Amino acid sequence: MNNEPIISVIGGGSWPTALVKILTENVERLNWYIRSKSDIDHLKKHGHNPRYLSQATLDTSKIHFYDDIEKTIEESDILIFAIPSAFLKDAMQDIKADFKDKFVISAIKGIVPDDYITVAEYFNQYFKVPFKQIGIITGPCHAEEVAMERLSYLTVACDDQENGSFIAEKLNTFYIKTTTASDIYGTEYSAVIKNIVAIASGICHGLGYGDNFQAVLVSNAIQEIKRFLDNTYPSERKINGSAYLGDLLVTAYSQFSRNRTFGNMVGKGYSVKSAQLEMNMIAEGYYAAYCINEINKKYQVDLPICHAVYNILYENISPQIEIKLLSEHLK
Amino acid sequence: MNNEPIISVIGGGSWPTALVKILTENVERLNWYIRSKSDIDHLKKHGHNPRYLSQATLDTSKIHFYDDIEKTIEESDILIFAIPSAFLKDAMQDIKADFKDKFVISAIKGIVPDDYITVAEYFNQYFKVPFKQIGIITGPCHAEEVAMERLSYLTVACDDQENGSFIAEKLNTFYIKTTTASDIYGTEYSAVIKNIVAIASGICHGLGYGDNFQAVLVSNAIQEIKRFLDNTYPSERKINGSAYLGDLLVTAYSQFSRNRTFGNMVGKGYSVKSAQLEMNMIAEGYYAAYCINEINKKYQVDLPICHAVYNILYENISPQIEIKLLSEHLK
């Protein structure tokens, strides 16, 4: 990495917009890839994203906009990916850029469909990025609250402590406190599973379960996440830290979580397909539920919450029956 | 304990009313002490408590009402206390009853003012009840959701496994699942500290901190509870179980928690005194904050959240400044 590495943010949604807002507080130049030219034009003219997090005013004088992802990658040293995991492979399919000296950060927290691998694993397998050149940015952090400059905490997980600290420093502002960690695997899978939990939480809410049950569900969920991590990639990790439990809490207790909203609709009786159509998007946790089920065939860890969500979404089991069965497992 | 021990519930508020509702599903006779004669009359006539949890319909044919606490104690084998801890000492001051063969259950989760001891400790010290004859009923459980028969989970903590199981069985219904535990000390102190956390949570909300911060606060809080317990009474306890983390979650995330409401008013600028007057009651966490501070003088455990609440409530430090300082400690 050079002394003044150039950072890019890749993606035009709420979370990348929030990251751009944070980073422009600390860097003099930022590359930003957005697929839509008209969004870029709007941003250049008005200083805010027309479609996502439009309440955030951005310092566009520091931003170099790109609508060509290949060129963005070539002209940046640090690549912060924030495209929904469902579209990552499509977006990256024709990329020929050399990743040898790139530092790749995932702010995605999702599973790459079809391959059933995490984003870190995807860049490692498809683009030969060594894990020491990969990092993860994780919450608990709703983009909406970043726009409002409400104090939030981010964790940068990275094998290479120096690179991790560099990114953490660039994300540190008066409304963002950052810490570093080394557990890429744990923070990424924890972030993936928490989306499944948020779907479960939504389903239960939709079925009429209350706050008492929700508290039990979430307590059991963090135990389930720990069990999965301990059995698949043991490491000294503080599961009750913000990057694990905190991230779970902000998602499972949020009325704004897309995963929770999707689950809520399913709990209320929508079919999976019609809930997806109604929402006009696919919640990350939908893929995650399938993927974790696939991965867990090998490990056979007891994951009752993930299993229940999988059964509801993919095996057509009635939410009512499945959550009733789940409730017998919880304590 | 006899083969058919007689259970009594002592207290007329929401939580004792919920417990009465649950117990009458399983026992043929229940003794219920309520201080107010007119409330008893109303209950006898209409089958619901006029002032608390009035939406719950109770099977009064099974209930023997008492307005004399001494007599209730004498005529019962198992005493479930559910009087606010602030009034417990007053209510018990003239009691001469013999507790030798009584089994005392605390459903209070509070600190006895002036003495700064838990309810279990109070009955042990003042009434010579051995700890093996003391149990704790703990949530996560809002009384309101019991009234609605929404699935909830209770933990009965008790040294004596047999007694614990007996109570757990009597509380088990189609909408209540019970488990037993042995960690009286841990469940009780955890329940006490979570009320302080709920005040902190309310203060932060009142000051304008958002959900991202809340998630970090609660993640740090469960670590703080564990640290306190590990340093004062080490034991093998699963801190992420429902009786610890679950109980914290249902309180800290509840809009209905009196502790959180009290904190919220303080965060919004009410003085402590005026918030108490406005609410017409004193939140349990108010005493708990003082007590934990007193107890911790001996142990010197790092308890930044409890300490911040103590400083705001008792040292007149501005919530704004204190929470800003606290935020530097969290991560």
mmCIF file of N, CA and C in Angstrom, chain A residues 19 32 39 60 157 167 211-212 265 277 301:
data_model
loop_
_atom_site.group_PDB
_atom_site.id
_atom_site.type_symbol
_atom_site.label_atom_id
_atom_site.label_comp_id
_atom_site.label_asym_id
_atom_site.label_seq_id
_atom_site.Cartn_x
_atom_site.Cartn_y
_atom_site.Cartn_z
ATOM 1 N N LEU A 19 -21.056 5.257 3.867
ATOM 2 C CA LEU A 19 -19.596 5.122 3.936
ATOM 3 C C LEU A 19 -18.901 6.287 3.226
ATOM 4 N N TRP A 32 -15.753 6.789 -6.281
ATOM 5 C CA TRP A 32 -17.060 6.181 -5.981
ATOM 6 C C TRP A 32 -17.676 5.622 -7.254
ATOM 7 N N ASP A 39 -27.875 8.779 -11.661
ATOM 8 C CA ASP A 39 -27.646 9.011 -10.225
ATOM 9 C C ASP A 39 -26.371 9.830 -10.018
ATOM 10 N N THR A 60 -19.126 16.540 -2.549
ATOM 11 C CA THR A 60 -18.771 15.975 -3.858
ATOM 12 C C THR A 60 -17.477 16.544 -4.422
ATOM 13 N N ALA A 157 -12.463 -5.631 10.675
ATOM 14 C CA ALA A 157 -11.771 -6.903 10.926
ATOM 15 C C ALA A 157 -10.795 -7.163 9.796
ATOM 16 N N ILE A 167 -7.685 1.694 7.768
ATOM 17 C CA ILE A 167 -9.100 1.870 7.397
ATOM 18 C C ILE A 167 -9.899 2.406 8.590
ATOM 19 N N ASP A 211 -42.785 -9.467 22.718
ATOM 20 C CA ASP A 211 -41.438 -9.059 23.128
ATOM 21 C C ASP A 211 -40.770 -10.088 24.038
ATOM 22 N N ASN A 212 -41.559 -10.737 24.887
ATOM 23 C CA ASN A 212 -40.972 -11.750 25.775
ATOM 24 C C ASN A 212 -40.325 -12.856 24.941
ATOM 25 N N MET A 265 -43.721 -10.364 6.773
ATOM 26 C CA MET A 265 -44.718 -10.640 5.747
ATOM 27 C C MET A 265 -44.982 -12.146 5.639
ATOM 28 N N LEU A 277 -41.833 -10.186 -4.121
ATOM 29 C CA LEU A 277 -42.366 -9.298 -5.157
ATOM 30 C C LEU A 277 -42.866 -7.997 -4.546
ATOM 31 N N VAL A 301 -23.879 -28.729 12.956
ATOM 32 C CA VAL A 301 -24.046 -27.971 14.198
ATOM 33 C C VAL A 301 -25.556 -27.807 14.460
#
